[in-house]
Coordinates of N, CA and C in Angstrom, one line a residue:
Chain V
X83 N 87.5 83.2 89.0 CA 88.1 83.6 90.3 C 88.4 85.0 90.3
X84 N 88.7 85.8 91.3 CA 89.1 87.0 91.5 C 90.2 87.5 90.8
X85 N 90.1 88.5 89.9 CA 91.3 89.0 89.2 C 91.7 90.3 89.4
X86 N 93.0 90.6 89.9 CA 93.8 92.0 89.9 C 94.5 92.2 88.8
X87 N 94.5 93.4 88.4 CA 95.3 93.9 87.1 C 95.9 95.0 87.5
X88 N 97.2 95.1 87.2 CA 98.1 96.3 87.1 C 98.3 97.1 85.9
X89 N 98.4 98.5 85.8 CA 99.0 99.1 84.9 C 99.7 100.4 85.2
X90 N 100.8 100.3 84.3 CA 101.4 99.5 83.4 C 102.2 98.2 83.9
X91 N 102.5 97.3 83.0 CA 103.0 96.1 83.4 C 104.6 96.3 83.5
X92 N 105.0 97.3 82.8 CA 106.5 97.7 83.1 C 106.6 99.5 82.6
X93 N 107.4 100.1 83.1 CA 107.6 101.5 82.8 C 109.1 101.7 82.9
X94 N 109.6 102.7 81.9 CA 110.9 103.1 82.2 C 110.8 104.6 82.2
X95 N 111.4 105.5 83.2 CA 111.4 106.7 83.4 C 112.6 107.2 83.6
X96 N 112.9 108.5 83.6 CA 114.0 109.3 83.8 C 114.0 109.8 85.2
X97 N 115.1 109.7 85.9 CA 115.4 110.1 87.3 C 114.7 111.3 87.6
X98 N 114.0 111.7 88.7 CA 113.3 112.7 89.0 C 111.7 113.0 88.4
X99 N 111.5 112.2 87.7 CA 110.0 112.1 87.3 C 109.2 111.2 88.0
X100 N 108.0 111.6 88.1 CA 106.9 110.5 88.7 C 106.3 109.5 87.8
X101 N 106.1 108.6 88.4 CA 105.4 107.5 87.8 C 104.1 106.9 88.7
X102 N 103.0 106.7 88.0 CA 101.6 106.4 88.6 C 101.6 104.7 88.3
X103 N 101.3 104.0 89.0 CA 100.9 102.7 88.8 C 99.5 102.3 89.3
X104 N 98.8 101.9 88.4 CA 97.4 101.5 88.9 C 97.1 100.0 89.3
X105 N 96.4 99.8 90.3 CA 95.8 98.4 90.7 C 94.7 98.2 90.6
X106 N 93.8 97.5 89.9 CA 92.4 97.1 89.7 C 91.8 95.9 90.1
X107 N 90.8 95.8 91.0 CA 90.3 94.6 91.2 C 89.2 94.4 90.1
X108 N 89.2 93.5 89.4 CA 88.4 93.7 87.9 C 86.9 93.2 88.2
X109 N 86.7 92.0 89.2 CA 85.5 91.7 89.4 C 85.1 91.4 90.7
X110 N 85.4 92.3 91.4 CA 85.1 92.1 93.2 C 85.6 93.5 93.5
X111 N 85.0 93.9 94.8 CA 85.2 94.9 95.3 C 86.2 94.9 96.5
X112 N 87.1 95.6 96.4 CA 88.1 95.5 97.6 C 88.3 96.3 98.6
X113 N 88.0 95.9 99.6 CA 88.0 97.0 100.9 C 89.6 97.2 101.2
X114 N 90.4 96.4 101.1 CA 91.8 96.9 101.4 C 92.5 96.3 100.2
X115 N 93.5 97.3 100.1 CA 94.6 96.9 99.0 C 95.8 97.1 99.6
X116 N 96.9 96.4 99.3 CA 98.4 96.1 99.8 C 99.2 96.5 98.6
X117 N 100.4 97.2 98.9 CA 101.5 97.4 98.1 C 102.7 96.8 98.3
X118 N 103.4 96.1 97.5 CA 104.6 95.4 98.0 C 105.7 95.9 97.0
X119 N 106.9 95.6 97.4 CA 108.0 96.0 96.6 C 109.0 94.7 96.7
X120 N 109.4 94.1 95.4 CA 110.3 93.3 95.3 C 111.5 93.4 94.6
X121 N 112.7 93.6 95.0 CA 114.0 93.7 94.5 C 114.4 92.0 93.8
X122 N 115.3 92.5 92.9 CA 115.6 90.9 92.4 C 116.3 89.9 93.3
X123 N 115.6 88.8 93.2 CA 115.9 87.7 94.0 C 115.7 87.7 95.6
X124 N 114.8 88.8 95.6 CA 114.3 88.8 97.3 C 113.1 88.6 97.3
X125 N 112.5 88.8 98.6 CA 111.1 88.6 99.2 C 110.4 89.8 98.8
X126 N 108.9 89.6 98.8 CA 108.2 91.0 98.6 C 108.1 91.6 99.9
X127 N 108.3 92.9 99.8 CA 108.3 93.7 101.0 C 107.1 94.5 101.4
X128 N 106.3 94.3 102.2 CA 105.1 95.2 102.3 C 105.5 96.7 102.5
X129 N 104.9 97.6 101.5 CA 105.0 98.7 101.7 C 104.1 99.6 102.5
X130 N 102.9 99.3 102.1 CA 101.7 100.0 102.7 C 100.5 99.3 102.6
X131 N 99.4 99.6 103.4 CA 98.0 99.0 103.4 C 97.0 100.2 103.1
X132 N 96.3 100.1 102.4 CA 95.1 101.1 101.9 C 93.7 100.5 102.0
X133 N 93.2 101.4 102.9 CA 91.6 101.1 102.9 C 90.9 102.1 102.1
X134 N 89.7 101.7 101.4 CA 89.2 102.5 100.7 C 88.6 103.9 101.2
X135 N 88.8 105.2 100.9 CA 88.3 106.3 101.4 C 89.1 106.8 102.4
X136 N 90.1 105.9 103.0 CA 91.0 106.6 104.1 C 92.3 106.6 103.7
X137 N 93.1 107.1 104.5 CA 94.7 107.4 104.2 C 95.3 105.8 104.5
X138 N 96.5 105.7 103.6 CA 97.1 104.5 103.8 C 98.0 104.4 105.1
X139 N 98.4 103.4 105.3 CA 99.2 103.0 106.5 C 100.6 102.4 105.9
X140 N 101.4 103.3 106.3 CA 102.9 103.1 105.8 C 103.6 102.0 106.9
X141 N 104.4 101.0 106.2 CA 105.4 100.3 107.0 C 106.6 101.3 107.1
X142 N 107.2 101.0 108.4 CA 108.5 101.6 108.9 C 109.3 101.5 107.9
X143 N 110.1 102.8 107.6 CA 111.0 102.9 106.6 C 110.4 103.3 105.2
X144 N 109.1 103.3 105.0 CA 108.6 103.7 103.6 C 108.1 105.1 103.6
X145 N 108.7 105.8 102.9 CA 108.5 107.2 103.0 C 107.2 107.7 102.2
X146 N 106.3 108.2 103.0 CA 105.0 108.4 102.5 C 104.9 109.4 101.4
X147 N 105.7 110.4 101.5 CA 105.8 111.7 100.6 C 106.2 111.1 99.4
X148 N 107.1 110.1 99.3 CA 107.6 109.6 97.9 C 106.8 108.5 97.4
X149 N 106.0 107.7 98.2 CA 105.2 106.6 97.7 C 103.7 107.0 98.0
X150 N 103.2 108.0 97.0 CA 101.9 108.2 97.3 C 100.8 107.2 97.0
X151 N 100.0 106.9 97.9 CA 99.0 105.8 97.4 C 97.4 106.5 97.7
X152 N 96.7 106.3 96.9 CA 95.4 106.9 96.5 C 94.5 105.4 96.6
X153 N 93.4 105.5 97.3 CA 92.6 104.3 97.2 C 91.0 105.0 97.3
X154 N 90.8 105.5 96.0 CA 89.5 106.3 96.0 C 88.2 105.6 95.8
X155 N 88.2 104.5 95.3 CA 87.3 103.4 95.0 C 87.5 102.2 95.5
X156 N 86.3 101.2 95.6 CA 86.4 100.0 95.9 C 87.2 99.1 94.9
X157 N 87.5 99.5 93.7 CA 88.1 98.8 92.5 C 89.6 99.3 92.1
X158 N 89.8 100.4 92.6 CA 91.0 101.0 92.1 C 91.9 101.5 93.3
X159 N 93.1 101.2 93.3 CA 94.2 101.9 94.0 C 95.3 102.3 93.1
X160 N 95.9 103.7 93.5 CA 97.2 103.9 92.5 C 98.3 104.3 93.6
X161 N 99.5 103.8 93.0 CA 100.8 104.0 93.8 C 101.6 105.1 92.9
X162 N 101.9 106.2 93.5 CA 102.7 107.2 92.6 C 104.0 107.2 93.1
X163 N 105.1 107.1 92.4 CA 106.3 106.9 92.8 C 107.0 108.5 92.5
X164 N 107.2 109.4 93.6 CA 107.7 110.7 93.1 C 108.8 110.9 93.2
X165 N 109.4 111.7 92.3 CA 110.9 112.2 91.9 C 111.8 110.7 92.1
X166 N 111.4 109.9 91.2 CA 111.8 108.6 91.1 C 113.7 108.6 91.0
X167 N 114.3 107.5 91.6 CA 115.7 107.9 91.6 C 116.0 106.1 90.9
X168 N 117.0 106.0 90.5 CA 117.5 104.7 90.2 C 117.1 103.4 91.3
X169 N 117.4 104.0 92.5 CA 117.4 103.0 93.5 C 115.9 102.5 93.8
X170 N 115.1 103.3 93.1 CA 113.6 102.9 93.3 C 113.0 101.9 92.3
X171 N 114.1 101.6 91.2 CA 113.8 100.6 90.2 C 113.6 99.3 90.9
X172 N 112.7 98.6 90.9 CA 112.1 97.2 91.6 C 110.6 96.8 90.7
X173 N 110.1 95.7 91.3 CA 109.1 95.2 91.0 C 108.1 95.5 92.2
X174 N 106.9 96.1 91.5 CA 106.0 96.7 92.3 C 104.6 95.9 92.3
X175 N 104.3 95.3 93.2 CA 103.1 94.4 93.3 C 102.0 94.9 94.1
X176 N 100.6 94.6 93.5 CA 99.5 95.2 94.5 C 98.9 93.8 94.7
X177 N 97.8 93.9 95.9 CA 97.2 92.9 96.2 C 95.9 93.4 96.8
X178 N 94.8 92.6 96.5 CA 93.5 93.2 97.0 C 92.9 92.2 97.8
X179 N 91.9 92.5 99.0 CA 91.4 91.6 99.7 C 89.8 92.3 99.9
X180 N 88.9 91.0 99.9 CA 87.7 91.3 100.2 C 87.1 91.2 101.6
X181 N 86.4 92.2 102.3 CA 86.0 92.2 103.4 C 85.4 90.6 103.7
X182 N 86.1 90.4 105.0 CA 85.4 88.9 105.5 C 86.0 87.7 104.9
X183 N 86.9 87.9 103.8 CA 87.7 86.7 103.6 C 89.2 86.8 103.8
X184 N 89.8 85.8 104.1 CA 91.0 85.7 104.2 C 92.3 85.9 103.0
X185 N 91.8 85.5 101.9 CA 92.6 85.4 100.8 C 92.7 86.7 100.3
X186 N 94.3 87.1 99.9 CA 94.4 88.2 99.2 C 94.9 87.8 97.7
X187 N 94.4 88.7 96.7 CA 94.5 88.6 95.5 C 95.5 89.3 94.9
X188 N 96.3 88.7 94.3 CA 97.9 89.6 93.8 C 97.8 89.8 92.3
X189 N 98.2 91.1 92.0 CA 98.2 91.5 90.9 C 99.6 90.9 90.1
X190 N 99.7 91.1 88.8 CA 100.7 90.5 87.9 C 102.1 91.3 88.2
X191 N 102.0 92.5 88.8 CA 103.3 93.3 89.1 C 103.5 94.3 88.0
X192 N 104.4 95.2 88.4 CA 104.8 96.3 87.3 C 106.3 96.5 88.0
X193 N 106.9 96.2 86.8 CA 108.6 96.5 86.6 C 108.7 98.1 86.5
X194 N 109.4 98.5 87.4 CA 109.8 100.1 87.1 C 111.3 100.0 87.2
X195 N 111.8 100.7 86.2 CA 113.2 101.1 85.7 C 113.3 102.5 85.7
X196 N 114.2 103.0 86.6 CA 114.5 104.4 86.6 C 116.0 104.7 86.1
X197 N 116.0 105.6 85.1 CA 117.3 105.6 84.2 C 118.0 106.9 85.0
Chain W
X976 N 113.3 93.3 113.6 CA 111.6 93.0 113.9 C 111.7 91.5 113.5
X977 N 110.3 91.0 114.0 CA 110.1 89.8 113.6 C 110.0 89.6 112.0
X978 N 110.1 88.2 111.8 CA 110.2 88.0 110.6 C 109.8 86.5 110.3
X979 N 109.6 86.0 108.8 CA 109.4 84.7 108.5 C 110.6 84.3 107.7
X980 N 111.3 83.2 108.0 CA 112.4 83.0 107.4 C 112.6 81.4 107.0
X981 N 113.3 81.1 106.0 CA 113.6 79.8 105.4 C 114.6 79.1 105.7
X982 N 114.8 77.9 105.7 CA 115.9 77.1 106.1 C 116.6 76.9 104.7
X983 N 116.0 76.6 103.8 CA 116.8 76.4 102.5 C 116.5 77.3 101.5
X984 N 117.3 78.0 100.6 CA 117.1 78.9 99.5 C 116.8 78.2 98.4
X985 N 117.4 77.3 98.2 CA 117.2 76.5 96.8 C 116.9 75.0 97.1
X986 N 116.3 74.0 96.3 CA 115.8 73.0 96.4 C 115.6 72.3 94.9
X987 N 116.5 71.3 94.8 CA 116.5 70.7 93.4 C 115.8 69.3 93.7
X988 N 114.9 68.7 93.0 CA 114.3 67.4 93.1 C 114.2 66.9 91.7
X989 N 114.1 65.7 91.5 CA 113.8 65.0 90.2 C 112.3 64.8 90.3
X990 N 112.0 64.8 88.8 CA 110.6 65.1 88.5 C 109.8 63.7 88.9
X991 N 108.8 63.9 89.5 CA 107.9 62.8 90.1 C 108.4 62.4 91.6
X992 N 109.3 62.8 92.1 CA 109.4 63.1 93.5 C 108.7 63.8 94.3
X993 N 108.7 63.7 95.6 CA 108.0 64.6 96.6 C 109.2 65.7 97.0
X994 N 108.5 67.0 97.0 CA 109.2 68.2 97.5 C 108.7 68.8 98.9
X995 N 109.5 69.1 99.7 CA 109.3 69.5 101.0 C 110.0 71.0 101.2
X996 N 109.2 71.9 101.2 CA 109.9 73.2 101.5 C 109.5 73.6 102.6
X997 N 110.3 74.0 103.8 CA 110.4 74.5 105.0 C 110.3 76.0 105.3
X998 N 109.7 76.3 106.3 CA 109.7 77.7 106.8 C 109.6 78.0 108.3
X999 N 110.3 78.8 108.8 CA 110.4 79.0 110.4 C 109.6 80.3 110.2
X1000 N 108.7 80.6 111.5 CA 108.4 82.0 111.4 C 108.6 82.4 113.0
X1001 N 108.7 83.6 113.3 CA 109.0 84.2 114.8 C 107.9 84.6 115.4
X1002 N 106.8 85.2 114.8 CA 105.8 85.9 115.5 C 104.6 85.0 116.0
X1003 N 104.7 84.9 117.3 CA 103.8 83.9 118.0 C 102.2 84.5 118.0
X1004 N 102.1 85.6 117.5 CA 100.7 86.1 117.4 C 100.0 86.0 116.0
X1005 N 100.6 85.4 115.0 CA 100.3 85.1 113.6 C 99.3 84.0 113.8
X1006 N 98.1 84.3 113.0 CA 97.1 83.3 113.1 C 96.6 82.7 112.0
X1007 N 97.3 83.0 110.8 CA 97.0 82.4 109.5 C 98.1 82.5 108.6
X1008 N 98.5 81.2 107.9 CA 99.8 81.1 107.2 C 99.3 80.8 105.8
X1009 N 100.1 81.1 104.9 CA 99.8 81.0 103.3 C 101.2 80.6 102.7
X1010 N 100.9 79.9 101.6 CA 102.0 79.7 101.0 C 101.7 80.1 99.6
X1011 N 103.0 80.6 98.8 CA 102.6 81.5 97.4 C 103.6 80.7 96.6
X1012 N 103.3 80.7 95.1 CA 104.4 80.5 94.2 C 104.5 81.5 93.1
X1013 N 105.7 82.0 93.0 CA 105.9 82.8 92.2 C 106.7 82.6 91.0
X1014 N 106.4 82.7 89.8 CA 107.1 82.3 88.7 C 107.8 83.6 88.0
X1015 N 108.6 83.6 87.4 CA 109.6 84.8 87.2 C 108.8 85.6 86.5
X1016 N 108.9 87.0 87.1 CA 108.2 88.3 86.4 C 106.7 88.1 86.7
X1017 N 106.2 87.3 87.5 CA 104.8 87.3 87.8 C 104.5 87.8 89.3
X1018 N 103.4 87.9 89.6 CA 103.0 88.3 90.9 C 102.7 86.9 91.6
X1019 N 102.8 86.7 93.1 CA 102.7 85.5 93.7 C 101.2 84.8 93.3
X1020 N 101.1 83.6 93.5 CA 99.9 82.6 93.2 C 99.7 82.0 94.5
X1021 N 98.5 82.0 94.9 CA 98.1 81.3 96.1 C 98.2 80.0 95.7
X1022 N 98.6 79.0 96.9 CA 98.6 77.6 96.6 C 97.9 76.8 97.8
X1023 N 97.9 77.5 99.1 CA 97.3 76.9 100.2 C 97.6 77.4 101.5
X1024 N 96.5 77.4 102.3 CA 96.6 78.3 103.5 C 96.1 77.3 104.7
X1025 N 96.5 77.9 105.7 CA 96.3 77.0 107.1 C 95.9 78.2 108.3
X1026 N 95.1 77.9 109.0 CA 94.9 78.8 110.1 C 95.6 78.1 111.2
X1027 N 95.8 79.1 112.2 CA 96.9 78.6 113.5 C 96.1 77.5 114.4
X1028 N 94.9 77.3 114.2 CA 94.2 76.2 115.1 C 94.0 74.7 114.3
X1029 N 94.9 74.6 113.3 CA 95.1 73.5 112.4 C 96.6 73.2 112.4
X1030 N 96.6 71.9 112.4 CA 98.2 71.4 112.1 C 98.3 70.8 110.6
X1031 N 97.3 70.6 110.0 CA 97.4 70.1 108.6 C 96.4 70.3 107.8
X1032 N 96.8 70.6 106.6 CA 95.6 71.0 105.6 C 96.2 70.3 104.2
X1033 N 95.4 69.7 103.4 CA 95.6 69.1 102.4 C 95.1 69.7 101.1
X1034 N 95.6 69.9 100.1 CA 95.0 70.4 98.8 C 95.3 69.5 97.4
X1035 N 95.1 69.9 96.2 CA 95.4 68.9 95.3 C 97.0 68.8 95.1
X1036 N 97.6 67.6 95.5 CA 99.1 67.4 95.4 C 99.9 68.4 96.5
X1037 N 99.1 69.2 97.3 CA 100.1 69.8 98.2 C 99.3 69.7 99.4
X1038 N 100.4 69.6 100.6 CA 100.0 69.5 102.0 C 100.8 70.4 102.6
X1039 N 100.1 71.3 103.5 CA 100.8 72.3 104.5 C 100.8 71.6 106.1
X1040 N 101.7 71.7 106.4 CA 101.9 71.2 108.0 C 102.3 72.5 108.8
X1041 N 101.6 72.7 109.9 CA 102.0 73.7 110.9 C 102.4 73.2 112.2
X1042 N 103.6 73.5 112.9 CA 104.1 73.1 114.1 C 104.0 74.2 115.1
X1043 N 103.1 74.7 115.7 CA 103.3 75.9 116.4 C 104.2 75.8 117.5
X1044 N 104.4 74.7 118.0 CA 105.4 74.5 119.1 C 106.7 75.0 119.0
X1045 N 107.2 74.8 117.6 CA 108.5 75.0 117.1 C 108.5 76.2 116.0
X1046 N 107.1 76.5 115.9 CA 107.0 77.6 114.8 C 107.6 77.5 113.7
X1047 N 107.0 76.4 113.1 CA 107.3 75.9 111.8 C 106.3 75.5 110.9
X1048 N 106.5 75.8 109.6 CA 105.7 75.4 108.5 C 106.3 74.8 107.4
X1049 N 105.5 73.7 106.8 CA 106.2 73.0 105.6 C 105.3 72.8 104.4
X1050 N 105.8 72.9 103.3 CA 104.8 72.7 102.3 C 105.3 71.6 101.4
X1051 N 104.5 70.6 101.4 CA 104.8 69.4 100.7 C 104.2 69.3 99.2
X1052 N 104.8 68.8 98.3 CA 104.4 68.7 96.9 C 104.4 67.6 96.5
X1053 N 103.6 66.8 96.2 CA 103.6 65.3 95.8 C 104.1 65.2 94.2
X1054 N 104.8 64.5 93.7 CA 104.9 64.1 92.5 C 105.0 65.3 91.8
X1055 N 106.4 65.9 92.0 CA 106.6 67.2 91.7 C 106.9 67.2 90.0
X1056 N 106.2 68.3 89.3 CA 106.4 68.3 88.0 C 107.2 69.6 87.5
X1057 N 107.8 69.5 86.4 CA 108.5 70.6 85.9 C 107.8 72.0 85.8
X1058 N 106.3 72.1 86.0 CA 105.6 73.1 86.1 C 105.6 73.5 87.5
X1059 N 106.1 72.8 88.4 CA 106.0 73.3 89.8 C 107.3 74.0 90.1
X1060 N 108.3 74.2 89.0 CA 109.4 75.1 89.2 C 109.1 76.5 89.3
X1061 N 109.6 77.0 90.4 CA 109.3 78.4 90.8 C 109.9 78.7 92.2
X1062 N 109.6 80.0 92.4 CA 110.0 80.5 93.8 C 108.9 80.3 94.9
X1063 N 109.1 79.5 95.9 CA 107.9 79.5 96.9 C 108.1 80.2 98.1
X1064 N 107.1 81.1 98.6 CA 107.2 82.1 99.7 C 106.2 81.6 100.8
X1065 N 106.6 81.5 102.1 CA 105.6 81.1 103.0 C 105.2 82.5 103.3
X1066 N 104.1 82.8 104.2 CA 103.8 84.3 104.4 C 102.9 84.2 105.7
X1067 N 103.2 85.1 106.8 CA 102.1 85.0 107.8 C 101.3 86.1 108.2
X1068 N 100.3 86.2 108.6 CA 99.4 87.2 108.7 C 99.2 87.5 110.4
X1069 N 99.5 88.7 110.8 CA 99.1 88.9 112.1 C 98.7 90.5 112.1
X1070 N 98.2 91.1 113.2 CA 97.8 92.4 113.5 C 96.9 92.9 112.4
X1071 N 95.6 92.2 112.4 CA 94.8 92.3 111.2 C 94.9 91.5 110.1
X1072 N 95.2 92.2 108.9 CA 95.3 91.6 107.4 C 96.7 92.0 107.0
X1073 N 97.7 92.1 107.9 CA 98.9 92.4 107.3 C 99.7 91.2 107.2
X1074 N 100.3 90.9 105.7 CA 100.7 89.8 105.4 C 102.4 89.9 105.3
X1075 N 103.2 89.1 105.8 CA 104.4 89.4 105.7 C 105.1 88.1 105.1
X1076 N 105.9 88.4 104.2 CA 106.3 87.2 103.3 C 108.0 86.8 103.8
X1077 N 108.1 85.5 103.9 CA 109.5 85.1 104.0 C 110.5 85.1 102.9
X1078 N 111.7 84.9 103.1 CA 112.7 84.8 102.0 C 112.5 84.1 101.0
X1079 N 111.7 83.1 100.9 CA 111.7 82.5 99.6 C 112.5 81.1 99.4
X1080 N 112.0 80.1 99.0 CA 112.9 79.0 98.4 C 112.7 78.8 96.8
X1081 N 113.7 78.7 96.1 CA 113.5 78.6 94.7 C 113.5 76.9 94.5
X1082 N 112.7 76.3 93.9 CA 112.5 75.0 93.4 C 112.9 74.6 92.2
X1083 N 113.8 73.7 91.8 CA 114.2 73.1 90.3 C 113.8 72.0 90.3
X1084 N 113.1 71.7 89.5 CA 112.5 70.1 88.9 C 113.3 69.7 87.8
X1085 N 113.9 68.7 87.9 CA 114.9 68.1 86.9 C 114.0 67.0 86.3
X1086 N 114.1 67.1 84.9 CA 113.4 66.1 84.2 C 114.1 64.6 84.0

């Protein structure tokens, strides 16, 4: 089956630093990738949708200058949390979709803790 | 804004019993619905999906029912097992491929 990986699986950083999270589709080409954020005991909240080679579309309330998304290839999307603060601590999950298919394949998530 | 919601935040069932998890959605333009299972510290795992032109779909031990009249989804799990313990999310898709998740129901299976 289609596999999506994320790296790192967890990261701890100091307030004010930037953190990059990678999302890779391992055995398929993903025309669209999605980034979600999940706070403890809450649901997944869609942050942005990115299509390969074009700018990401951000959901209302998500700061595009703070959460930089790059989808430079059909197998890799990156989310960079810039100038991270403790309130950015969360579980970040990506998913990938193949053109023509309904199914989204989810990554295992990245736990970000900002001290 | 429009959202997908759930009636029950937690559900506790005896091993071997059937489980029913309910979900209400509010976006009449949604054309595709999915149930996901999420275990602690992991990403969501696809369980079953259903298109808006269907009212029932069955998988292995799972059945999804869709009632568009009242905008209601349900997930039925037959012969619930301890490995089914997790948080279950319904999700709806509209506006292309934007998928919005509901609040989630935690399922506890008692041995």
